[in-house]
């Protein structure tokens, strides 16, 4: 559990993302690794006592990062009932009924499901359609965007919402339930998280930015000490726990002692609006069918008079800020707050932007932390709910052309923790036989790969040996292969966290 490892010599490696950039993997060379660092790249290298690994002409690239993960929720979602394929409330209920028949939860436990997208369902989700199949068994279905839960009456009673008119608990009310819904013993959750770490390493992942609420830093310190040391983790903190890193003197980027350099303190995470599917992303224009309601344009969860003091306090204490903004109006307000406070950091999602706001990212030194797979998952919903505006949604090419830095992620469990999916979606905006959706907003593979490669830069002498070995060249393969990229090995600080066939 540290970055000091025995020497290794990788022979016949075709380096991608080295000094020659991301255009195409180069001619085969040797790569020497000592004490967790790349120390030389060239021909006919040698090092006494090194493990020699012949890559056989495979591609060697910087290891990948997922820049937006909810790790506990991802770890749990991998074990929950998947209702993501439901095209109606009735189909979702049928999946719940099948699970209750085949594998019911133990008496007193809640049946958890995840992944429903109800924005285009022909009928509304409601507790009354869940109750007949579930009876006294509490059922909670978490939406794909994590911004709402569909609860039956038994679950509403258990979790403090008895008498709720619909069973659809949204935004702040649902966020307040998150801890109760993750009612898994810490030891069991650590086991699930360790499994998720292993699975991520098998996809070439070397690091994640974890936005699990309210602050996952101590949990990761415990997990790493117990052997779940296959990833670097940046642990963000939410406003309710902001006093903790300040009190401990932790600033963004500080390494947590005793974790072998694997765990660092991250930014302050603030959620200012809702989401597209829940129709709560805060926009200038109303959502179809919500005219005249309490929140026709979505929901502003943290207004400027609350946001700016948070940014000031974070900045004064050495913390960067990662602010969730999805709707165009929310993004404008968040950019205004960064401009007013001089805070450093990133905007998470940035899904719908005013044209005038696109250049402000670069002008303010902000990173656009985006999740390209959402553009494919949400294209139909966006066409329906943001009609006439989708040319400025998921605007990756526009942001890049304006000089903004991009960081790609998944928002797992909203999309799978697999950077290859994000890269492929960013460069080829379709995953099926349909036409590419707004291809003018595609970015080049070089840009997408660099935006997934983490903070260490090109493969060069002196760089940490956080590397991925692939059977295909990510810069030259077809889109299908890019999405399903075969990963032969992953190195973290010069040690194998995944190795298959080499």
XYZ file of C-alpha atoms in Angstrom:
502
model
C 0.000 0.000 0.000
C 2.571 2.520 -1.117
C 4.132 3.860 -4.257
C 7.524 2.125 -3.827
C 7.644 -1.075 -5.873
C 10.194 -3.354 -7.448
C 11.660 -2.553 -10.842
C 9.848 -3.562 -14.010
C 10.710 -3.461 -17.674
C 7.865 -3.332 -20.180
C 9.111 -4.529 -23.564
C 7.575 -3.979 -26.983
C 5.130 -1.287 -25.808
C 3.489 1.066 -28.278
C 3.175 4.275 -26.238
C 0.064 6.431 -26.600
C -0.205 9.671 -24.698
C 3.528 10.149 -24.440
C 5.612 13.088 -25.676
C 4.233 12.534 -29.196
C 0.653 13.065 -28.014
C -2.536 11.088 -28.585
C -2.654 10.884 -32.381
C -1.663 7.196 -32.596
C 0.356 4.704 -30.608
C 4.001 4.878 -31.670
C 6.487 2.238 -32.736
C 7.373 -0.382 -30.095
C 9.778 0.710 -27.345
C 10.775 -0.407 -23.873
C 9.546 1.369 -20.757
C 11.481 1.108 -17.502
C 9.701 1.501 -14.162
C 11.531 1.892 -10.841
C 10.133 2.730 -7.414
C 6.706 3.463 -8.868
C 7.955 5.895 -11.516
C 8.635 5.708 -15.219
C 12.404 6.229 -15.442
C 13.196 5.670 -19.135
C 11.587 5.103 -22.536
C 13.703 3.780 -25.388
C 15.128 0.758 -27.164
C 17.015 -2.161 -25.622
C 16.670 -0.900 -22.086
C 17.719 -2.995 -19.140
C 17.618 -2.835 -15.356
C 19.187 -5.321 -12.974
C 16.705 -7.574 -11.216
C 13.675 -6.153 -12.980
C 10.551 -8.123 -13.800
C 10.437 -8.208 -17.588
C 6.973 -8.126 -19.168
C 6.606 -8.470 -22.917
C 3.588 -6.449 -24.041
C 3.769 -7.917 -27.535
C 3.099 -4.632 -29.287
C 0.103 -3.734 -27.160
C -0.708 -0.092 -26.495
C 0.545 1.502 -23.288
C -1.307 4.671 -22.236
C -1.740 6.797 -19.121
C -4.135 5.183 -16.673
C -7.662 6.546 -16.739
C -9.599 8.585 -14.198
C -13.316 8.800 -13.625
C -13.735 12.399 -12.525
C -17.234 12.080 -11.064
C -18.311 9.051 -9.029
C -20.670 8.359 -6.137
C -18.713 5.340 -4.975
C -20.968 3.957 -2.242
C -24.069 4.318 -4.381
C -22.253 2.681 -7.304
C -21.097 -0.161 -5.071
C -24.661 -0.705 -3.870
C -26.324 -0.243 -7.271
C -24.322 -3.151 -8.633
C -26.355 -5.327 -6.235
C -29.770 -3.722 -6.595
C -32.707 -4.561 -8.833
C -32.083 -3.001 -12.215
C -35.164 -1.235 -13.593
C -33.276 0.908 -16.087
C -34.865 -0.872 -19.040
C -38.425 -0.036 -17.997
C -40.251 2.046 -20.586
C -43.270 2.664 -18.372
C -44.326 2.559 -14.749
C -46.065 -0.759 -15.435
C -42.834 -2.304 -16.743
C -40.928 -1.111 -13.685
C -43.578 -2.585 -11.396
C -43.385 -5.886 -13.278
C -39.626 -6.026 -12.654
C -40.204 -5.381 -8.951
C -42.866 -8.071 -8.811
C -40.550 -10.575 -10.500
C -37.774 -9.831 -8.011
C -40.148 -10.191 -5.054
C -41.212 -13.600 -6.315
C -37.785 -14.903 -7.223
C -35.624 -13.392 -4.492
C -37.523 -11.434 -1.852
C -35.594 -9.447 0.758
C -35.361 -10.830 4.259
C -38.226 -9.868 6.574
C -37.902 -6.255 7.612
C -35.459 -5.336 4.821
C -36.141 -2.883 2.017
C -36.126 -3.928 -1.621
C -33.895 -1.441 -3.429
C -33.945 -0.836 -7.169
C -32.232 1.688 -9.367
C -32.099 3.230 -12.791
C -35.631 4.268 -13.777
C -36.121 7.202 -16.149
C -39.721 8.365 -16.025
C -39.637 11.649 -17.937
C -41.142 10.115 -21.086
C -43.284 7.384 -19.503
C -46.883 7.328 -20.782
C -48.238 7.285 -17.231
C -46.820 8.762 -14.025
C -45.000 6.704 -11.446
C -47.049 6.534 -8.245
C -47.057 4.640 -4.992
C -50.509 3.278 -5.831
C -49.106 1.146 -8.668
C -46.275 -0.223 -6.488
C -48.425 -1.063 -3.463
C -50.482 -3.909 -4.978
C -47.402 -5.999 -5.834
C -45.302 -5.143 -2.784
C -47.680 -5.122 0.151
C -45.868 -4.655 3.458
C -42.380 -4.972 1.930
C -40.784 -1.521 1.695
C -39.716 -0.771 -1.889
C -37.510 2.134 -2.942
C -36.568 2.661 -6.579
C -33.814 5.231 -7.114
C -33.953 7.186 -10.360
C -31.066 6.964 -12.786
C -30.128 10.588 -12.082
C -30.134 10.061 -8.263
C -32.426 13.065 -7.807
C -35.619 11.259 -6.862
C -36.907 8.059 -5.354
C -40.133 6.153 -6.031
C -41.376 4.693 -2.765
C -44.307 2.437 -1.978
C -46.484 3.158 1.062
C -44.521 0.830 3.332
C -41.273 2.616 2.475
C -42.869 6.045 2.843
C -43.964 5.105 6.351
C -40.544 3.665 7.242
C -38.561 6.655 6.006
C -40.655 9.478 7.413
C -42.947 10.360 4.512
C -46.176 8.649 5.523
C -49.086 10.137 3.591
C -46.934 11.465 0.748
C -49.376 12.143 -2.097
C -47.482 10.335 -4.876
C -44.526 8.439 -3.466
C -42.155 10.404 -5.705
C -39.710 12.015 -3.272
C -37.481 14.538 -5.034
C -34.326 16.625 -4.621
C -33.508 17.797 -1.078
C -36.140 15.577 0.511
C -34.682 12.567 -1.296
C -31.066 13.506 -0.578
C -31.987 13.495 3.114
C -32.978 9.827 2.780
C -29.706 8.717 1.229
C -27.991 7.683 4.450
C -31.014 5.736 5.651
C -31.333 3.981 2.294
C -27.694 2.929 2.406
C -28.531 0.854 5.486
C -25.622 -1.512 5.029
C -23.120 -2.191 7.778
C -19.820 -0.386 7.195
C -17.926 -3.669 6.906
C -20.309 -4.959 4.248
C -20.212 -1.692 2.328
C -16.422 -1.789 2.451
C -16.543 -5.261 0.888
C -18.839 -3.996 -1.870
C -16.539 -1.011 -2.437
C -13.481 -3.274 -2.662
C -15.252 -5.287 -5.360
C -16.037 -2.071 -7.232
C -12.389 -0.989 -6.982
C -11.305 -4.276 -8.536
C -13.854 -3.926 -11.326
C -12.721 -0.377 -12.051
C -9.061 -1.418 -12.231
C -10.051 -4.084 -14.753
C -11.247 -1.246 -17.030
C -7.941 0.628 -16.817
C -9.017 3.012 -14.067
C -6.314 4.305 -11.736
C -8.237 7.053 -9.939
C -11.646 8.481 -9.111
C -13.064 11.696 -7.730
C -15.620 10.522 -5.183
C -18.589 12.809 -4.538
C -20.324 10.500 -2.086
C -22.151 12.517 0.569
C -21.372 13.837 3.070
C -17.582 13.088 3.115
C -16.073 9.719 2.182
C -12.495 10.483 3.236
C -12.359 8.433 6.448
C -14.180 5.505 4.847
C -11.562 5.376 2.084
C -8.717 5.606 4.593
C -10.197 2.563 6.330
C -10.695 0.685 3.060
C -7.202 1.379 1.777
C -5.719 0.223 5.091
C -7.729 -2.994 4.742
C -6.327 -3.685 1.266
C -8.740 -1.963 -1.140
C -5.781 -0.105 -2.596
C -6.379 -0.425 -6.326
C -7.277 3.226 -7.001
C -6.251 6.732 -6.148
C -9.216 8.507 -4.549
C -9.962 12.212 -4.299
C -12.630 12.588 -1.606
C -14.958 15.590 -1.875
C -16.840 17.091 1.063
C -20.399 18.460 1.135
C -21.449 21.673 2.913
C -22.848 19.873 5.951
C -19.360 18.583 6.783
C -17.312 21.570 5.661
C -16.162 22.212 9.224
C -14.387 18.838 9.274
C -11.636 19.385 6.672
C -11.241 22.986 7.846
C -10.849 21.815 11.433
C -8.313 19.194 10.380
C -6.383 21.689 8.289
C -6.932 19.743 5.076
C -6.754 21.604 1.799
C -7.668 20.343 -1.633
C -4.851 18.126 -2.870
C -3.447 17.273 0.557
C -2.435 13.626 0.852
C -3.956 11.776 3.793
C -1.195 10.225 5.940
C -1.108 6.446 6.168
C -2.724 5.829 2.773
C 0.403 5.331 0.702
C -0.333 8.435 -1.304
C -3.605 6.980 -2.586
C -6.060 9.290 -0.800
C -6.237 13.056 -1.099
C -8.625 15.698 0.145
C -10.889 16.946 -2.617
C -13.120 19.945 -3.298
C -16.279 21.202 -1.664
C -19.271 19.795 -3.564
C -22.390 21.961 -3.888
C -25.584 20.978 -5.731
C -27.345 24.110 -6.983
C -30.143 22.643 -9.104
C -31.830 19.392 -10.027
C -31.652 17.198 -13.112
C -33.114 16.928 -16.576
C -35.079 13.697 -16.149
C -36.609 14.865 -12.889
C -37.473 18.162 -14.614
C -35.756 20.071 -11.841
C -32.649 21.345 -13.652
C -32.986 25.122 -13.328
C -33.574 26.682 -16.750
C -34.551 30.014 -18.252
C -37.537 28.394 -19.981
C -40.336 26.299 -18.472
C -40.612 22.563 -18.990
C -43.480 21.381 -21.190
C -46.474 20.685 -19.001
C -45.110 22.448 -15.910
C -46.368 25.915 -16.804
C -48.250 27.353 -13.850
C -46.748 24.949 -11.304
C -44.589 25.869 -8.333
C -41.350 25.195 -10.229
C -42.049 25.491 -13.962
C -38.382 26.109 -14.848
C -36.900 23.605 -12.416
C -35.570 24.101 -8.912
C -32.814 26.373 -7.646
C -31.592 24.525 -4.555
C -28.795 26.910 -3.509
C -29.469 30.533 -4.496
C -26.620 33.042 -4.975
C -27.002 34.533 -1.510
C -26.184 31.090 -0.063
C -23.739 29.976 -2.757
C -21.337 32.895 -2.614
C -20.613 32.624 1.133
C -19.844 28.924 0.677
C -17.421 29.715 -2.128
C -15.772 32.461 -0.079
C -15.331 30.138 2.918
C -13.959 27.271 0.858
C -11.482 29.532 -0.920
C -10.309 31.126 2.314
C -9.520 27.668 3.663
C -7.691 26.308 0.645
C -10.501 24.248 -0.824
C -11.467 24.141 -4.467
C -15.167 23.965 -5.285
C -17.098 21.571 -7.514
C -20.544 22.993 -8.217
C -23.338 20.949 -9.765
C -25.228 22.956 -12.391
C -27.285 21.353 -15.161
C -29.813 23.911 -16.414
C -28.746 26.998 -18.345
C -30.015 29.411 -15.704
C -28.203 27.485 -12.965
C -24.957 27.566 -14.929
C -25.209 31.338 -15.389
C -25.718 31.867 -11.668
C -22.838 29.544 -10.772
C -20.490 31.296 -13.195
C -21.558 34.607 -11.671
C -20.716 33.271 -8.198
C -17.262 32.084 -9.272
C -16.643 35.496 -10.845
C -17.787 37.337 -7.728
C -15.718 35.270 -5.299
C -12.589 34.279 -7.212
C -13.138 30.679 -6.152
C -11.230 27.904 -7.931
C -12.618 24.668 -9.255
C -15.072 23.139 -11.669
C -18.674 23.021 -12.721
C -20.132 19.526 -12.629
C -22.342 18.518 -15.581
C -22.783 21.883 -17.349
C -25.392 20.177 -19.504
C -27.282 23.165 -20.912
C -25.413 26.418 -21.483
C -26.210 29.841 -22.839
C -23.910 30.609 -25.760
C -22.616 33.664 -23.890
C -21.587 31.519 -20.918
C -19.396 29.056 -22.840
C -16.282 31.315 -22.965
C -16.646 32.208 -19.305
C -15.319 28.787 -18.217
C -11.880 29.488 -19.657
C -11.954 33.144 -18.618
C -12.566 32.121 -15.002
C -10.106 29.216 -15.108
C -12.852 26.656 -14.497
C -12.922 23.041 -15.622
C -16.081 21.647 -17.189
C -16.517 18.256 -15.519
C -18.842 16.465 -17.942
C -20.337 13.004 -18.373
C -20.615 12.228 -22.096
C -22.613 9.015 -21.693
C -25.460 11.150 -20.333
C -25.792 12.749 -23.769
C -26.669 9.337 -25.193
C -28.866 8.246 -22.299
C -30.772 11.541 -22.276
C -30.984 12.462 -25.952
C -34.692 11.627 -26.246
C -35.556 13.349 -22.979
C -33.551 16.409 -24.000
C -35.266 16.547 -27.378
C -38.621 16.535 -25.587
C -37.923 18.777 -22.593
C -35.283 21.113 -24.064
C -36.768 21.307 -27.529
C -35.076 23.943 -29.669
C -32.132 24.216 -27.254
C -30.313 20.908 -27.629
C -27.707 22.426 -29.950
C -26.235 23.984 -26.804
C -26.602 20.953 -24.546
C -23.701 18.641 -23.732
C -21.653 21.193 -25.680
C -18.252 19.549 -25.386
C -16.846 20.848 -28.681
C -17.965 24.391 -27.947
C -16.360 24.322 -24.497
C -13.110 22.902 -25.855
C -12.989 25.398 -28.717
C -13.461 28.221 -26.198
C -10.449 27.047 -24.217
C -12.180 25.351 -21.292
C -10.505 22.381 -19.682
C -12.568 19.204 -19.801
C -12.659 16.370 -17.270
C -14.661 13.294 -18.249
C -16.572 11.124 -15.812
C -19.540 8.820 -15.405
C -21.537 10.073 -12.399
C -21.731 6.378 -11.470
C -24.198 4.874 -10.827
C -25.982 7.208 -13.264
C -23.741 5.665 -15.928
C -21.326 2.762 -15.420
C -17.901 3.476 -13.953
C -16.111 2.854 -17.241
C -14.136 5.715 -18.830
C -14.120 3.993 -22.221
C -17.872 4.584 -22.446
C -17.356 8.273 -21.679
C -14.548 8.600 -24.210
C -16.533 6.843 -26.936
C -19.647 8.932 -26.271
C -17.634 12.143 -26.413
C -16.126 11.344 -29.803
C -19.039 9.486 -31.422
C -22.416 10.614 -30.113
C -24.363 7.432 -30.615
C -24.145 3.962 -29.115
C -26.707 2.237 -31.325
C -27.822 2.286 -34.939
C -29.311 5.773 -34.725
C -27.741 8.849 -36.244
C -25.179 10.637 -34.099
C -26.872 13.193 -31.874
C -25.543 16.706 -32.506
C -22.266 15.485 -33.987
C -21.083 19.090 -34.169
C -20.455 18.790 -30.431
C -18.157 15.757 -30.734
C -14.555 16.192 -29.643
C -11.451 14.510 -31.020
C -10.107 11.329 -29.518
C -6.975 13.142 -28.448
C -9.061 15.607 -26.437
C -11.292 12.921 -24.901
C -8.383 10.661 -23.975
C -6.447 13.526 -22.412
C -9.564 14.565 -20.451
C -9.726 11.044 -18.969
C -6.026 10.601 -18.280
C -5.805 12.299 -14.903
C -3.331 14.826 -13.516
C 0.019 13.191 -14.318
C 0.341 14.204 -17.948
C 2.133 12.335 -20.758
C 4.105 9.140 -20.239
C 7.639 10.378 -19.661
C 10.566 9.872 -17.353
C 9.665 11.053 -13.859
C 5.956 10.361 -14.224
C 4.136 8.078 -11.799
C 3.684 4.676 -13.381
C -0.120 4.815 -13.426
C -0.645 3.093 -16.758
C -3.083 1.013 -18.788
C -2.254 -1.684 -21.339
C -4.850 -2.229 -24.071
C -5.169 -4.824 -26.820
C -6.339 -2.192 -29.321
C -5.093 1.305 -30.092
C -7.652 3.717 -28.576
C -6.616 6.414 -31.041
C -7.282 4.295 -34.118
C -9.855 1.571 -33.332
C -13.493 1.602 -34.448
C -16.147 3.179 -32.153
C -17.516 -0.186 -30.984
C -14.070 -1.376 -29.901
C -13.471 1.944 -28.162
C -16.626 1.478 -26.046
C -15.672 -2.086 -25.095
C -11.898 -1.596 -25.030
C -10.103 -4.816 -24.086
C -7.823 -3.994 -21.146
C -4.883 -6.359 -20.678
C -3.405 -4.691 -17.630
C -3.475 -1.744 -15.246
C -0.540 -0.448 -13.238
C -0.873 1.837 -10.217
C 2.413 3.267 -9.075
C 4.189 0.470 -10.921
C 2.231 -2.441 -9.436
C -0.384 -4.502 -11.197
C -3.962 -3.885 -10.096
C -5.269 -5.842 -13.083
C -3.453 -8.277 -15.347
C -4.978 -10.508 -18.000
C -3.001 -12.381 -20.616
C 0.345 -10.611 -20.280
